[in-house]
Amino acid sequence: MTEQSATTKTDKAIITYCIEHAKTQQSKCAACNKTIPHKSLRVAEIVRRSKKVKKDAAKHTWYHFKCFKVPELLTRVPIEQFRGYPALNEKEKARVQRVIQSGIGSSWADLMEKTKPVKTEEELEADKEEQAKKDKKKKEDEDSMKMDMTEILTGTQQKSTAKSKNKTATAGKKEKKATLKPKTDAKSKVTKKKAEVALQTKQVVLPKKDLLELQKIAKEFSAFK
Ligand SMILES: [Zn+2]
């Protein structure tokens, strides 16, 4: 490999990059200003005034690997010319490749940030499934409520007193759900309103006139199913 191709000349300065596990805990990250822990992966931008200056004597600007933003140079030279890269383990090499492939200005920290929405999407998917289950349950509840209503409105609730008592406990909840149901037209709105009244007063013995009216409504209600 030629070193020439891995360098950028600005005036006479030569810039190269190296990556390694921190040999000490004395370097600070130039991006976030925090200490780079001993043995953690760090990247240096090495600036030499000229080729005469030895690399080890050159100015090193250190970055946490995650904070380092891909410079243009690393996107156009073979990755093996990223000094220290060949000595990394396979997992680290893969990370370095990934961040460089993401283009100039990319950083591992950014990549990690960008992958968050993927997790969120998975979560959203899980939420959707959860919601679908809830909707199914809700529909079942509504269907069961419609049946209850029919029972109530046709005066058959006395046949299932135990069941009716049980339903009373959840009546408030179901009633709330009933109000959330989509309104198709004015007629169903009225029907529903009356049905709600029926629900609230199901333990009350209704006057015959009302009972007949409700029976009529019950038929209409059944027709809506
Ligand atoms: Zn940093």
PDB file of C-alpha atoms and ligand atoms in Angstrom:
ATOM      1  CA  MET A   1       0.000   0.000   0.000  1.00  0.00           C
ATOM      2  CA  THR A   2       1.137   3.509  -0.660  1.00  0.00           C
ATOM      3  CA  GLU A   3       0.777   6.013   2.092  1.00  0.00           C
ATOM      4  CA  GLN A   4       0.294   8.709  -0.482  1.00  0.00           C
ATOM      5  CA  SER A   5      -3.206   7.592  -1.358  1.00  0.00           C
ATOM      6  CA  ALA A   6      -4.279   7.623   2.291  1.00  0.00           C
ATOM      7  CA  THR A   7      -3.331  11.206   2.915  1.00  0.00           C
ATOM      8  CA  THR A   8      -4.817  14.577   2.219  1.00  0.00           C
ATOM      9  CA  LYS A   9      -2.579  17.518   1.531  1.00  0.00           C
ATOM     10  CA  THR A  10      -3.726  20.886   2.750  1.00  0.00           C
ATOM     11  CA  ASP A  11      -0.852  23.185   1.957  1.00  0.00           C
ATOM     12  CA  LYS A  12       1.862  20.839   3.086  1.00  0.00           C
ATOM     13  CA  ALA A  13       0.068  19.301   6.031  1.00  0.00           C
ATOM     14  CA  ILE A  14      -0.664  15.622   5.842  1.00  0.00           C
ATOM     15  CA  ILE A  15      -3.731  14.192   7.514  1.00  0.00           C
ATOM     16  CA  THR A  16      -4.112  10.521   8.280  1.00  0.00           C
ATOM     17  CA  TYR A  17      -6.426   8.579  10.549  1.00  0.00           C
ATOM     18  CA  CYS A  18      -5.831   5.753  12.928  1.00  0.00           C
ATOM     19  CA  ILE A  19      -8.077   3.574  15.027  1.00  0.00           C
ATOM     20  CA  GLU A  20      -7.027   1.631  18.110  1.00  0.00           C
ATOM     21  CA  HIS A  21      -7.926   0.627  21.630  1.00  0.00           C
ATOM     22  CA  ALA A  22      -6.938   3.444  23.948  1.00  0.00           C
ATOM     23  CA  LYS A  23      -3.538   2.726  25.438  1.00  0.00           C
ATOM     24  CA  THR A  24      -4.184   5.012  28.364  1.00  0.00           C
ATOM     25  CA  GLN A  25      -7.072   6.849  29.906  1.00  0.00           C
ATOM     26  CA  GLN A  26      -5.478  10.207  29.326  1.00  0.00           C
ATOM     27  CA  SER A  27      -7.059  11.181  26.020  1.00  0.00           C
ATOM     28  CA  LYS A  28     -10.185  13.239  25.745  1.00  0.00           C
ATOM     29  CA  CYS A  29     -12.684  13.078  22.927  1.00  0.00           C
ATOM     30  CA  ALA A  30     -12.539  16.201  20.775  1.00  0.00           C
ATOM     31  CA  ALA A  31     -16.236  15.856  19.941  1.00  0.00           C
ATOM     32  CA  CYS A  32     -17.844  15.374  23.352  1.00  0.00           C
ATOM     33  CA  ASN A  33     -14.946  16.452  25.562  1.00  0.00           C
ATOM     34  CA  LYS A  34     -15.236  13.370  27.751  1.00  0.00           C
ATOM     35  CA  THR A  35     -12.415  11.065  28.724  1.00  0.00           C
ATOM     36  CA  ILE A  36     -11.839   8.126  26.436  1.00  0.00           C
ATOM     37  CA  PRO A  37     -11.724   5.046  28.675  1.00  0.00           C
ATOM     38  CA  HIS A  38      -8.669   2.835  28.663  1.00  0.00           C
ATOM     39  CA  LYS A  39      -8.927   0.049  26.066  1.00  0.00           C
ATOM     40  CA  SER A  40     -12.024   1.503  24.421  1.00  0.00           C
ATOM     41  CA  LEU A  41     -12.017   2.058  20.692  1.00  0.00           C
ATOM     42  CA  ARG A  42     -10.787   5.484  19.697  1.00  0.00           C
ATOM     43  CA  VAL A  43      -9.938   7.216  16.439  1.00  0.00           C
ATOM     44  CA  ALA A  44      -7.318   9.863  15.856  1.00  0.00           C
ATOM     45  CA  GLU A  45      -6.927  12.444  13.201  1.00  0.00           C
ATOM     46  CA  ILE A  46      -3.198  12.804  12.759  1.00  0.00           C
ATOM     47  CA  VAL A  47      -1.949  16.018  11.297  1.00  0.00           C
ATOM     48  CA  ARG A  48       1.637  16.361  10.238  1.00  0.00           C
ATOM     49  CA  ARG A  49       3.145  19.498   8.897  1.00  0.00           C
ATOM     50  CA  SER A  50       5.116  17.473   6.417  1.00  0.00           C
ATOM     51  CA  LYS A  51       6.186  13.953   5.682  1.00  0.00           C
ATOM     52  CA  LYS A  52       9.337  14.596   7.660  1.00  0.00           C
ATOM     53  CA  VAL A  53       7.398  14.596  10.894  1.00  0.00           C
ATOM     54  CA  LYS A  54       7.050  11.088  12.308  1.00  0.00           C
ATOM     55  CA  LYS A  55       3.470   9.915  12.833  1.00  0.00           C
ATOM     56  CA  ASP A  56       3.998   9.218  16.516  1.00  0.00           C
ATOM     57  CA  ALA A  57       5.289  12.734  16.999  1.00  0.00           C
ATOM     58  CA  ALA A  58       2.415  14.274  15.059  1.00  0.00           C
ATOM     59  CA  LYS A  59      -0.556  15.965  16.608  1.00  0.00           C
ATOM     60  CA  HIS A  60      -3.304  13.440  17.402  1.00  0.00           C
ATOM     61  CA  THR A  61      -6.853  14.592  17.832  1.00  0.00           C
ATOM     62  CA  TRP A  62      -8.700  11.778  19.524  1.00  0.00           C
ATOM     63  CA  TYR A  63     -12.350  10.835  19.335  1.00  0.00           C
ATOM     64  CA  HIS A  64     -14.442   8.082  20.838  1.00  0.00           C
ATOM     65  CA  PHE A  65     -15.146   5.712  17.974  1.00  0.00           C
ATOM     66  CA  LYS A  66     -18.839   6.496  18.372  1.00  0.00           C
ATOM     67  CA  CYS A  67     -18.222  10.257  18.207  1.00  0.00           C
ATOM     68  CA  PHE A  68     -15.894  10.203  15.224  1.00  0.00           C
ATOM     69  CA  LYS A  69     -17.458  11.585  12.066  1.00  0.00           C
ATOM     70  CA  VAL A  70     -16.387   9.938   8.839  1.00  0.00           C
ATOM     71  CA  PRO A  71     -14.057  12.255   6.913  1.00  0.00           C
ATOM     72  CA  GLU A  72     -14.091  12.430   3.148  1.00  0.00           C
ATOM     73  CA  LEU A  73     -10.684  10.766   2.934  1.00  0.00           C
ATOM     74  CA  LEU A  74     -11.840   7.494   4.498  1.00  0.00           C
ATOM     75  CA  THR A  75     -14.673   7.204   2.007  1.00  0.00           C
ATOM     76  CA  ARG A  76     -12.346   7.108  -0.962  1.00  0.00           C
ATOM     77  CA  VAL A  77      -9.351   5.024   0.126  1.00  0.00           C
ATOM     78  CA  PRO A  78      -9.265   1.273   0.747  1.00  0.00           C
ATOM     79  CA  ILE A  79     -10.306   0.650   4.333  1.00  0.00           C
ATOM     80  CA  GLU A  80      -7.053  -1.174   5.011  1.00  0.00           C
ATOM     81  CA  GLN A  81      -5.371   2.209   4.829  1.00  0.00           C
ATOM     82  CA  PHE A  82      -7.228   3.312   7.934  1.00  0.00           C
ATOM     83  CA  ARG A  83      -4.237   2.813  10.212  1.00  0.00           C
ATOM     84  CA  GLY A  84      -4.934   0.244  12.904  1.00  0.00           C
ATOM     85  CA  TYR A  85      -8.009  -1.138  11.163  1.00  0.00           C
ATOM     86  CA  PRO A  86      -6.434  -4.474  10.164  1.00  0.00           C
ATOM     87  CA  ALA A  87      -5.667  -5.180  13.844  1.00  0.00           C
ATOM     88  CA  LEU A  88      -9.280  -4.827  14.956  1.00  0.00           C
ATOM     89  CA  ASN A  89     -11.491  -7.803  15.669  1.00  0.00           C
ATOM     90  CA  GLU A  90     -14.195  -8.786  13.183  1.00  0.00           C
ATOM     91  CA  LYS A  91     -17.023  -7.111  15.076  1.00  0.00           C
ATOM     92  CA  GLU A  92     -15.124  -3.859  15.240  1.00  0.00           C
ATOM     93  CA  LYS A  93     -14.160  -4.083  11.589  1.00  0.00           C
ATOM     94  CA  ALA A  94     -17.799  -4.551  10.680  1.00  0.00           C
ATOM     95  CA  ARG A  95     -18.746  -1.462  12.673  1.00  0.00           C
ATOM     96  CA  VAL A  96     -16.014   0.612  11.075  1.00  0.00           C
ATOM     97  CA  GLN A  97     -17.099  -0.521   7.621  1.00  0.00           C
ATOM     98  CA  ARG A  98     -20.703   0.234   8.358  1.00  0.00           C
ATOM     99  CA  VAL A  99     -20.052   3.745   9.580  1.00  0.00           C
ATOM    100  CA  ILE A 100     -17.756   4.540   6.644  1.00  0.00           C
ATOM    101  CA  GLN A 101     -20.288   3.142   4.175  1.00  0.00           C
ATOM    102  CA  SER A 102     -22.852   5.488   5.694  1.00  0.00           C
ATOM    103  CA  GLY A 103     -20.888   8.326   4.162  1.00  0.00           C
ATOM    104  CA  ILE A 104     -19.069  11.510   5.003  1.00  0.00           C
ATOM    105  CA  GLY A 105     -20.084  12.993   8.346  1.00  0.00           C
ATOM    106  CA  SER A 106     -21.639   9.788   9.644  1.00  0.00           C
ATOM    107  CA  SER A 107     -20.823   8.583  13.120  1.00  0.00           C
ATOM    108  CA  TRP A 108     -21.509   5.392  15.020  1.00  0.00           C
ATOM    109  CA  ALA A 109     -23.530   7.413  17.514  1.00  0.00           C
ATOM    110  CA  ASP A 110     -25.722   8.735  14.669  1.00  0.00           C
ATOM    111  CA  LEU A 111     -26.188   5.250  13.271  1.00  0.00           C
ATOM    112  CA  MET A 112     -27.306   4.014  16.661  1.00  0.00           C
ATOM    113  CA  GLU A 113     -29.702   6.930  16.888  1.00  0.00           C
ATOM    114  CA  LYS A 114     -31.107   6.145  13.431  1.00  0.00           C
ATOM    115  CA  THR A 115     -31.677   2.499  14.262  1.00  0.00           C
ATOM    116  CA  LYS A 116     -33.919   3.479  17.162  1.00  0.00           C
ATOM    117  CA  PRO A 117     -36.950   4.083  14.934  1.00  0.00           C
ATOM    118  CA  VAL A 118     -36.604   0.490  13.708  1.00  0.00           C
ATOM    119  CA  LYS A 119     -37.116  -0.668  17.254  1.00  0.00           C
ATOM    120  CA  THR A 120     -39.970   1.750  17.607  1.00  0.00           C
ATOM    121  CA  GLU A 121     -41.550   0.338  14.462  1.00  0.00           C
ATOM    122  CA  GLU A 122     -41.349  -3.112  15.990  1.00  0.00           C
ATOM    123  CA  GLU A 123     -42.914  -1.700  19.088  1.00  0.00           C
ATOM    124  CA  LEU A 124     -45.584  -0.034  16.993  1.00  0.00           C
ATOM    125  CA  GLU A 125     -46.240  -3.363  15.332  1.00  0.00           C
ATOM    126  CA  ALA A 126     -46.613  -4.954  18.746  1.00  0.00           C
ATOM    127  CA  ASP A 127     -48.919  -2.110  19.750  1.00  0.00           C
ATOM    128  CA  LYS A 128     -51.006  -2.693  16.633  1.00  0.00           C
ATOM    129  CA  GLU A 129     -51.411  -6.342  17.515  1.00  0.00           C
ATOM    130  CA  GLU A 130     -52.325  -5.355  21.035  1.00  0.00           C
ATOM    131  CA  GLN A 131     -54.849  -2.868  19.687  1.00  0.00           C
ATOM    132  CA  ALA A 132     -56.305  -5.487  17.337  1.00  0.00           C
ATOM    133  CA  LYS A 133     -56.821  -7.783  20.306  1.00  0.00           C
ATOM    134  CA  LYS A 134     -58.493  -4.973  22.220  1.00  0.00           C
ATOM    135  CA  ASP A 135     -60.719  -4.146  19.269  1.00  0.00           C
ATOM    136  CA  LYS A 136     -61.692  -7.786  18.966  1.00  0.00           C
ATOM    137  CA  LYS A 137     -62.471  -7.909  22.667  1.00  0.00           C
ATOM    138  CA  LYS A 138     -64.414  -4.679  22.392  1.00  0.00           C
ATOM    139  CA  LYS A 139     -66.440  -6.032  19.497  1.00  0.00           C
ATOM    140  CA  GLU A 140     -67.182  -9.187  21.466  1.00  0.00           C
ATOM    141  CA  ASP A 141     -68.239  -7.057  24.398  1.00  0.00           C
ATOM    142  CA  GLU A 142     -70.481  -5.013  22.162  1.00  0.00           C
ATOM    143  CA  ASP A 143     -71.975  -8.083  20.582  1.00  0.00           C
ATOM    144  CA  SER A 144     -72.611  -9.570  23.983  1.00  0.00           C
ATOM    145  CA  MET A 145     -74.105  -6.268  25.054  1.00  0.00           C
ATOM    146  CA  LYS A 146     -76.437  -6.252  22.056  1.00  0.00           C
ATOM    147  CA  MET A 147     -77.616  -9.669  23.109  1.00  0.00           C
ATOM    148  CA  ASP A 148     -78.088  -8.443  26.652  1.00  0.00           C
ATOM    149  CA  MET A 149     -80.041  -5.500  25.364  1.00  0.00           C
ATOM    150  CA  THR A 150     -82.270  -7.714  23.340  1.00  0.00           C
ATOM    151  CA  GLU A 151     -82.890  -9.778  26.441  1.00  0.00           C
ATOM    152  CA  ILE A 152     -83.596  -6.695  28.469  1.00  0.00           C
ATOM    153  CA  LEU A 153     -85.802  -5.048  25.896  1.00  0.00           C
ATOM    154  CA  THR A 154     -87.838  -8.144  25.249  1.00  0.00           C
ATOM    155  CA  GLY A 155     -88.285  -8.740  28.934  1.00  0.00           C
ATOM    156  CA  THR A 156     -86.399 -12.008  29.042  1.00  0.00           C
ATOM    157  CA  GLN A 157     -83.841 -10.807  31.568  1.00  0.00           C
ATOM    158  CA  GLN A 158     -85.763 -12.360  34.423  1.00  0.00           C
ATOM    159  CA  LYS A 159     -84.799 -15.745  33.019  1.00  0.00           C
ATOM    160  CA  SER A 160     -81.170 -15.054  33.704  1.00  0.00           C
ATOM    161  CA  THR A 161     -81.119 -13.148  36.976  1.00  0.00           C
ATOM    162  CA  ALA A 162     -77.665 -14.353  37.953  1.00  0.00           C
ATOM    163  CA  LYS A 163     -76.236 -13.304  34.623  1.00  0.00           C
ATOM    164  CA  SER A 164     -78.070 -10.015  34.798  1.00  0.00           C
ATOM    165  CA  LYS A 165     -76.583  -9.237  38.220  1.00  0.00           C
ATOM    166  CA  ASN A 166     -73.157  -9.981  36.878  1.00  0.00           C
ATOM    167  CA  LYS A 167     -73.738  -7.672  33.963  1.00  0.00           C
ATOM    168  CA  THR A 168     -74.893  -4.895  36.245  1.00  0.00           C
ATOM    169  CA  ALA A 169     -71.403  -4.694  37.677  1.00  0.00           C
ATOM    170  CA  THR A 170     -69.990  -3.974  34.246  1.00  0.00           C
ATOM    171  CA  ALA A 171     -72.952  -2.051  32.914  1.00  0.00           C
ATOM    172  CA  GLY A 172     -71.293   1.319  33.488  1.00  0.00           C
ATOM    173  CA  LYS A 173     -68.284   0.279  31.494  1.00  0.00           C
ATOM    174  CA  LYS A 174     -70.343  -1.157  28.672  1.00  0.00           C
ATOM    175  CA  GLU A 175     -72.544   1.850  28.551  1.00  0.00           C
ATOM    176  CA  LYS A 176     -69.474   4.004  28.059  1.00  0.00           C
ATOM    177  CA  LYS A 177     -68.435   1.813  25.171  1.00  0.00           C
ATOM    178  CA  ALA A 178     -71.889   2.083  23.697  1.00  0.00           C
ATOM    179  CA  THR A 179     -71.544   5.850  23.514  1.00  0.00           C
ATOM    180  CA  LEU A 180     -68.305   5.396  21.592  1.00  0.00           C
ATOM    181  CA  LYS A 181     -69.953   3.399  18.839  1.00  0.00           C
ATOM    182  CA  PRO A 182     -70.120   5.126  15.469  1.00  0.00           C
ATOM    183  CA  LYS A 183     -73.385   6.849  14.758  1.00  0.00           C
ATOM    184  CA  THR A 184     -74.775   5.815  11.417  1.00  0.00           C
ATOM    185  CA  ASP A 185     -77.831   8.039  11.300  1.00  0.00           C
ATOM    186  CA  ALA A 186     -80.238   9.989  13.435  1.00  0.00           C
ATOM    187  CA  LYS A 187     -82.510   7.026  13.866  1.00  0.00           C
ATOM    188  CA  SER A 188     -79.812   4.807  15.316  1.00  0.00           C
ATOM    189  CA  LYS A 189     -78.800   7.696  17.527  1.00  0.00           C
ATOM    190  CA  VAL A 190     -82.260   7.821  18.975  1.00  0.00           C
ATOM    191  CA  THR A 191     -82.361   4.055  19.262  1.00  0.00           C
ATOM    192  CA  LYS A 192     -79.083   4.052  21.093  1.00  0.00           C
ATOM    193  CA  LYS A 193     -80.212   6.778  23.442  1.00  0.00           C
ATOM    194  CA  LYS A 194     -83.304   4.850  24.336  1.00  0.00           C
ATOM    195  CA  ALA A 195     -81.243   1.717  24.642  1.00  0.00           C
ATOM    196  CA  GLU A 196     -78.983   3.495  27.095  1.00  0.00           C
ATOM    197  CA  VAL A 197     -81.961   4.519  29.124  1.00  0.00           C
ATOM    198  CA  ALA A 198     -83.065   0.912  29.059  1.00  0.00           C
ATOM    199  CA  LEU A 199     -79.650  -0.164  30.245  1.00  0.00           C
ATOM    200  CA  GLN A 200     -79.726   2.243  33.129  1.00  0.00           C
ATOM    201  CA  THR A 201     -83.216   1.252  34.142  1.00  0.00           C
ATOM    202  CA  LYS A 202     -83.104  -2.438  33.400  1.00  0.00           C
ATOM    203  CA  GLN A 203     -83.889  -3.375  36.990  1.00  0.00           C
ATOM    204  CA  VAL A 204     -86.938  -1.164  36.931  1.00  0.00           C
ATOM    205  CA  VAL A 205     -90.291  -2.506  35.868  1.00  0.00           C
ATOM    206  CA  LEU A 206     -91.390  -0.394  32.959  1.00  0.00           C
ATOM    207  CA  PRO A 207     -94.921   0.806  32.248  1.00  0.00           C
ATOM    208  CA  LYS A 208     -96.528  -1.278  29.531  1.00  0.00           C
ATOM    209  CA  LYS A 209     -96.560   1.565  27.043  1.00  0.00           C
ATOM    210  CA  ASP A 210     -92.820   2.046  27.414  1.00  0.00           C
ATOM    211  CA  LEU A 211     -92.238  -1.666  27.256  1.00  0.00           C
ATOM    212  CA  LEU A 212     -94.018  -1.887  23.939  1.00  0.00           C
ATOM    213  CA  GLU A 213     -92.068   1.056  22.657  1.00  0.00           C
ATOM    214  CA  LEU A 214     -88.838  -0.580  23.746  1.00  0.00           C
ATOM    215  CA  GLN A 215     -89.799  -3.874  22.188  1.00  0.00           C
ATOM    216  CA  LYS A 216     -90.287  -2.023  18.941  1.00  0.00           C
ATOM    217  CA  ILE A 217     -86.883  -0.441  19.355  1.00  0.00           C
ATOM    218  CA  ALA A 218     -85.382  -3.803  20.176  1.00  0.00           C
ATOM    219  CA  LYS A 219     -86.571  -5.114  16.829  1.00  0.00           C
ATOM    220  CA  GLU A 220     -85.044  -2.147  15.092  1.00  0.00           C
ATOM    221  CA  PHE A 221     -81.890  -2.658  17.085  1.00  0.00           C
ATOM    222  CA  SER A 222     -81.687  -6.272  16.004  1.00  0.00           C
ATOM    223  CA  ALA A 223     -82.141  -5.178  12.425  1.00  0.00           C
ATOM    224  CA  PHE A 224     -79.016  -3.072  12.731  1.00  0.00           C
ATOM    225  CA  LYS A 225     -76.834  -6.029  13.554  1.00  0.00           C
TER     226      LYS A 225
HETATM  227 ZN    ZN B   1     -16.822  11.466  22.422  1.00  0.00          ZN
END
